[in-house]
Amino acid sequence: MPNGEKLWTKGFTIVTISCFLLFFNMQMILVTTPAYLRENFHSHDTTIGLVTSLFAFSAILARMYTGRPSQMHKIGKLLLIGLIIALIATVGIYWSTVVVAILAMRMLYGIGFGMASTALPTMATNLIPPNRMGEGMGYFGFSNTLALMFGPMFALFLFNTYSMGTLVLVATIILIIVFPLMYTLLPSSNRIEKTEIEETNLSVKRNRFFSRKLLAPTILNVLMYSTYSGLISFIVLFGHEQNLKGVSSFFLFSSIAV
């Protein structure tokens, strides 16, 4: 744990920046892949919808594994593996010449993103003073919102002005930046006491991995993100079909509202 009550330590700052870069990379690829499939492969709407669905499905599976208490002491290794998988899948988009390969890359990316996006918050909680946990996680979560605000706008600019290749190159560089940051972060954020893991394991066994209290908010979350995923998958294509300029402003105003 950090000394004293200081929130913005070196470790917490690094993990917050790393989270921003990871989500920035995710938003860049997620928003532009549907348009890329339509323009270059003339894909059907069902195929385009699979881009988001496969990504989300694989990310959920990865989070279920990464988030298990028995894996918490491996959080640094899981983060590194997740980042490597996400990096390979990001580059793989450019080298994919058929639709099936792109869908496979999106599913692979979901696995890497699911692992990394579970590991980073865990590291953040290890770096925040207990009595400032709410404040710290609020700032940490804001990095996601900033990525939602600027990632799609920047991605659509690159996609419309240059090409998908340029976009993938920039997205790859953004993700590569996380690796040296993680190298300086891991020694101070990867310490989770064995007794804490054992206590959490015991609690999970008693609750059988699920609590009835979570059912209602889980259903609400599914409904909300079902709507959001539909918008994310087709808002860019809708803008093109309607000859609307500045579709990226949708993401800007959405983030401002958040």
Coordinates of C-alpha atoms in Angstrom, one line a residue:
M1 CA 0.0 0.0 0.0
P2 CA 1.2 3.6 -0.6
N3 CA 2.5 5.6 2.3
G4 CA 0.1 8.0 4.0
E5 CA -3.1 9.2 2.4
K6 CA -1.7 10.4 -0.9
L7 CA -3.9 9.4 -3.8
W8 CA -1.9 10.5 -6.9
T9 CA 1.2 8.4 -6.3
K10 CA 3.4 7.4 -9.2
G11 CA 1.9 4.0 -9.3
F12 CA -1.8 5.2 -9.3
T13 CA -1.0 7.8 -12.0
I14 CA 0.7 5.1 -14.2
V15 CA -2.1 2.6 -13.9
T16 CA -4.7 5.3 -14.7
I17 CA -2.9 6.4 -17.8
S18 CA -2.4 2.8 -18.8
C19 CA -6.2 2.2 -18.5
F20 CA -6.8 5.3 -20.6
L21 CA -4.5 4.0 -23.4
L22 CA -6.0 0.5 -23.3
F23 CA -9.6 1.8 -23.7
F24 CA -8.4 4.4 -26.2
N25 CA -7.1 1.5 -28.3
M26 CA -10.3 -0.5 -27.9
Q27 CA -12.6 2.4 -28.9
M28 CA -10.5 3.1 -32.0
I29 CA -10.8 -0.4 -33.3
L30 CA -14.4 -1.1 -32.1
V31 CA -15.9 2.0 -33.8
T32 CA -14.2 1.7 -37.2
T33 CA -14.3 -2.0 -37.8
P34 CA -18.0 -2.1 -38.9
A35 CA -17.3 0.6 -41.4
Y36 CA -14.2 -1.2 -42.6
L37 CA -16.2 -4.4 -43.1
R38 CA -18.9 -2.6 -45.0
E39 CA -16.6 -0.6 -47.3
N40 CA -14.0 -3.3 -48.0
F41 CA -15.9 -6.6 -47.8
H42 CA -19.5 -5.4 -48.3
S43 CA -20.5 -7.3 -45.2
H44 CA -24.1 -7.9 -44.2
D45 CA -25.5 -6.2 -41.1
T46 CA -25.6 -9.5 -39.2
T47 CA -21.8 -9.9 -39.8
I48 CA -21.2 -6.4 -38.6
G49 CA -23.2 -7.0 -35.5
L50 CA -21.0 -10.0 -34.7
V51 CA -18.0 -7.7 -34.5
T52 CA -19.4 -6.3 -31.2
S53 CA -21.0 -9.5 -30.0
L54 CA -17.9 -11.7 -30.4
F55 CA -15.7 -9.1 -28.8
A56 CA -18.1 -8.8 -25.8
F57 CA -18.6 -12.5 -25.4
S58 CA -14.9 -13.3 -25.4
A59 CA -14.2 -10.4 -23.0
I60 CA -16.8 -11.8 -20.6
L61 CA -15.2 -15.2 -20.6
A62 CA -11.7 -13.8 -20.1
R63 CA -13.0 -11.7 -17.2
M64 CA -14.6 -14.6 -15.5
Y65 CA -11.3 -16.4 -15.5
T66 CA -9.1 -13.4 -14.7
G67 CA -11.4 -12.2 -11.9
R68 CA -11.3 -15.5 -10.0
P69 CA -9.7 -14.9 -6.5
S70 CA -7.3 -17.8 -7.0
Q71 CA -5.8 -15.9 -9.9
M72 CA -5.2 -12.6 -8.0
H73 CA -1.6 -13.4 -7.1
K74 CA -0.9 -13.8 -10.8
I75 CA -2.4 -10.4 -11.7
G76 CA 0.8 -9.0 -13.2
K77 CA 1.3 -12.0 -15.5
L78 CA -2.3 -11.9 -16.5
L79 CA -2.1 -8.3 -17.4
L80 CA 1.0 -8.8 -19.5
I81 CA -0.6 -11.8 -21.3
G82 CA -3.7 -9.8 -21.9
L83 CA -1.8 -6.9 -23.4
I84 CA 0.2 -9.1 -25.7
I85 CA -3.0 -10.8 -27.0
A86 CA -4.7 -7.5 -27.5
L87 CA -1.6 -6.2 -29.4
I88 CA -1.5 -9.3 -31.7
A89 CA -5.2 -8.9 -32.4
T90 CA -4.9 -5.2 -33.2
V91 CA -2.1 -5.8 -35.7
G92 CA -4.0 -8.8 -37.0
I93 CA -6.9 -6.6 -38.2
Y94 CA -4.7 -5.2 -40.9
W95 CA -3.4 -8.5 -42.1
S96 CA -6.8 -10.1 -42.2
T97 CA -8.0 -10.6 -45.8
V98 CA -11.3 -12.3 -45.2
V99 CA -14.2 -11.5 -42.9
V100 CA -13.8 -14.7 -40.9
A101 CA -10.3 -13.7 -40.0
I102 CA -11.4 -10.2 -38.8
L103 CA -14.1 -11.7 -36.7
A104 CA -11.5 -14.1 -35.2
M105 CA -9.2 -11.1 -34.4
R106 CA -12.1 -9.4 -32.7
M107 CA -12.7 -12.4 -30.5
L108 CA -9.0 -12.7 -29.8
Y109 CA -8.9 -9.1 -28.9
G110 CA -11.8 -9.5 -26.5
I111 CA -9.9 -12.2 -24.6
G112 CA -6.8 -9.9 -24.3
F113 CA -8.9 -6.8 -23.4
G114 CA -11.0 -8.8 -20.9
M115 CA -7.8 -9.9 -19.1
A116 CA -6.1 -6.5 -19.1
S117 CA -9.2 -4.5 -18.2
T118 CA -9.8 -6.8 -15.2
A119 CA -6.1 -6.7 -14.0
L120 CA -5.8 -2.9 -14.2
P121 CA -8.6 -2.0 -11.7
T122 CA -7.3 -4.7 -9.3
M123 CA -3.9 -3.0 -9.4
A124 CA -5.5 0.4 -8.9
T125 CA -7.3 -0.8 -5.7
N126 CA -3.9 -2.0 -4.4
L127 CA -2.5 1.5 -4.9
I128 CA -5.4 3.6 -3.4
P129 CA -5.5 4.4 0.4
P130 CA -8.6 2.5 1.8
N131 CA -10.3 5.6 3.1
R132 CA -10.0 7.3 -0.4
M133 CA -11.2 4.2 -2.4
G134 CA -14.3 5.8 -3.8
E135 CA -12.6 8.9 -4.8
G136 CA -9.7 7.0 -6.3
M137 CA -11.8 4.6 -8.3
G138 CA -13.9 7.5 -9.5
Y139 CA -10.8 9.2 -11.0
F140 CA -9.6 5.8 -12.4
G141 CA -13.0 5.2 -14.1
F142 CA -12.8 8.7 -15.6
S143 CA -10.0 7.4 -17.8
N144 CA -12.5 5.2 -19.5
T145 CA -14.8 8.1 -20.2
L146 CA -12.0 10.2 -21.6
A147 CA -11.1 7.3 -23.9
L148 CA -14.8 7.1 -25.0
M149 CA -14.7 10.9 -25.7
F150 CA -11.5 11.1 -27.8
G151 CA -10.9 7.5 -29.1
P152 CA -13.8 7.3 -31.6
M153 CA -13.3 10.9 -32.8
F154 CA -9.6 10.3 -33.4
A155 CA -10.2 6.9 -35.0
L156 CA -12.8 8.2 -37.5
F157 CA -10.5 11.1 -38.4
L158 CA -7.7 8.6 -39.3
F159 CA -10.1 6.2 -41.0
N160 CA -11.7 8.9 -43.2
T161 CA -8.6 11.0 -43.9
Y162 CA -6.0 8.2 -44.3
S163 CA -6.7 4.5 -44.2
M164 CA -7.4 1.5 -42.0
G165 CA -3.7 0.7 -42.1
T166 CA -2.8 4.1 -40.6
L167 CA -5.4 3.7 -37.9
V168 CA -4.2 0.2 -37.0
L169 CA -0.6 1.5 -36.9
V170 CA -1.5 4.3 -34.5
A171 CA -3.7 2.0 -32.4
T172 CA -0.7 -0.4 -32.1
I173 CA 1.7 2.3 -31.0
I174 CA -0.8 3.5 -28.4
L175 CA -1.0 0.0 -26.9
I176 CA 2.8 -0.5 -27.1
I177 CA 3.3 2.5 -24.8
V178 CA 1.5 0.6 -22.0
F179 CA 4.3 -2.0 -21.8
P180 CA 7.1 0.2 -20.5
L181 CA 4.6 1.9 -18.1
M182 CA 3.6 -1.6 -16.8
Y183 CA 7.3 -2.4 -16.3
T184 CA 7.6 0.4 -13.8
L185 CA 4.2 -0.3 -12.2
L186 CA 4.3 -4.1 -11.5
P187 CA 6.7 -4.2 -8.6
S188 CA 4.6 -1.9 -6.5
S189 CA 1.1 -3.0 -7.5
N190 CA 1.4 -6.8 -7.8
R191 CA 1.5 -7.5 -4.1
I192 CA -1.7 -9.2 -2.7
E193 CA -1.4 -11.0 0.6
K194 CA -1.9 -14.8 0.5
T195 CA -4.2 -14.6 3.5
E196 CA -6.4 -12.1 1.6
I197 CA -6.6 -14.4 -1.3
E198 CA -7.5 -17.3 0.9
E199 CA -10.2 -15.3 2.7
T200 CA -11.7 -14.2 -0.6
N201 CA -11.6 -17.8 -1.9
L202 CA -13.6 -19.0 1.1
S203 CA -16.1 -16.2 0.7
V204 CA -16.6 -17.1 -3.0
K205 CA -17.1 -20.8 -2.2
R206 CA -19.8 -19.9 0.3
N207 CA -21.5 -17.7 -2.3
R208 CA -21.0 -20.1 -5.2
F209 CA -19.7 -17.4 -7.4
F210 CA -23.1 -15.6 -7.5
S211 CA -25.3 -13.5 -5.2
R212 CA -29.0 -13.1 -5.7
K213 CA -28.6 -9.4 -4.7
L214 CA -26.7 -8.9 -8.0
L215 CA -29.5 -10.2 -10.2
A216 CA -31.5 -7.0 -10.6
P217 CA -28.6 -4.7 -11.4
T218 CA -27.2 -7.3 -13.7
I219 CA -30.4 -7.4 -15.7
L220 CA -30.5 -3.6 -15.9
N221 CA -26.9 -3.6 -17.0
V222 CA -27.6 -6.1 -19.8
L223 CA -30.6 -4.0 -21.0
M224 CA -28.5 -0.7 -21.0
Y225 CA -25.5 -2.2 -22.8
S226 CA -27.7 -4.0 -25.3
T227 CA -28.9 -0.6 -26.5
Y228 CA -25.4 0.9 -26.4
S229 CA -23.8 -2.0 -28.3
G230 CA -26.4 -1.5 -31.1
L231 CA -25.6 2.2 -31.4
I232 CA -21.8 1.6 -31.4
S233 CA -22.1 -1.1 -34.1
F234 CA -24.2 1.0 -36.5
I235 CA -24.0 4.7 -35.7
V236 CA -21.1 5.3 -38.1
L237 CA -22.8 3.3 -40.9
F238 CA -26.0 5.2 -40.3
G239 CA -24.2 8.5 -40.6
H240 CA -22.6 7.5 -43.9
E241 CA -26.0 6.3 -45.3
Q242 CA -27.6 9.6 -44.3
N243 CA -24.7 11.7 -45.6
L244 CA -24.2 13.1 -42.1
K245 CA -21.0 14.9 -41.3
G246 CA -19.4 14.9 -37.9
V247 CA -20.8 11.5 -36.7
S248 CA -17.9 11.4 -34.2
S249 CA -19.7 14.2 -32.2
F250 CA -22.1 11.5 -31.0
F251 CA -19.3 10.0 -28.9
L252 CA -18.2 13.5 -27.7
F253 CA -21.6 14.4 -26.4
S254 CA -22.2 11.0 -25.0
S255 CA -18.9 11.3 -23.0
I256 CA -19.7 14.8 -21.8
A257 CA -23.1 13.5 -20.5
V258 CA -21.3 10.7 -18.7

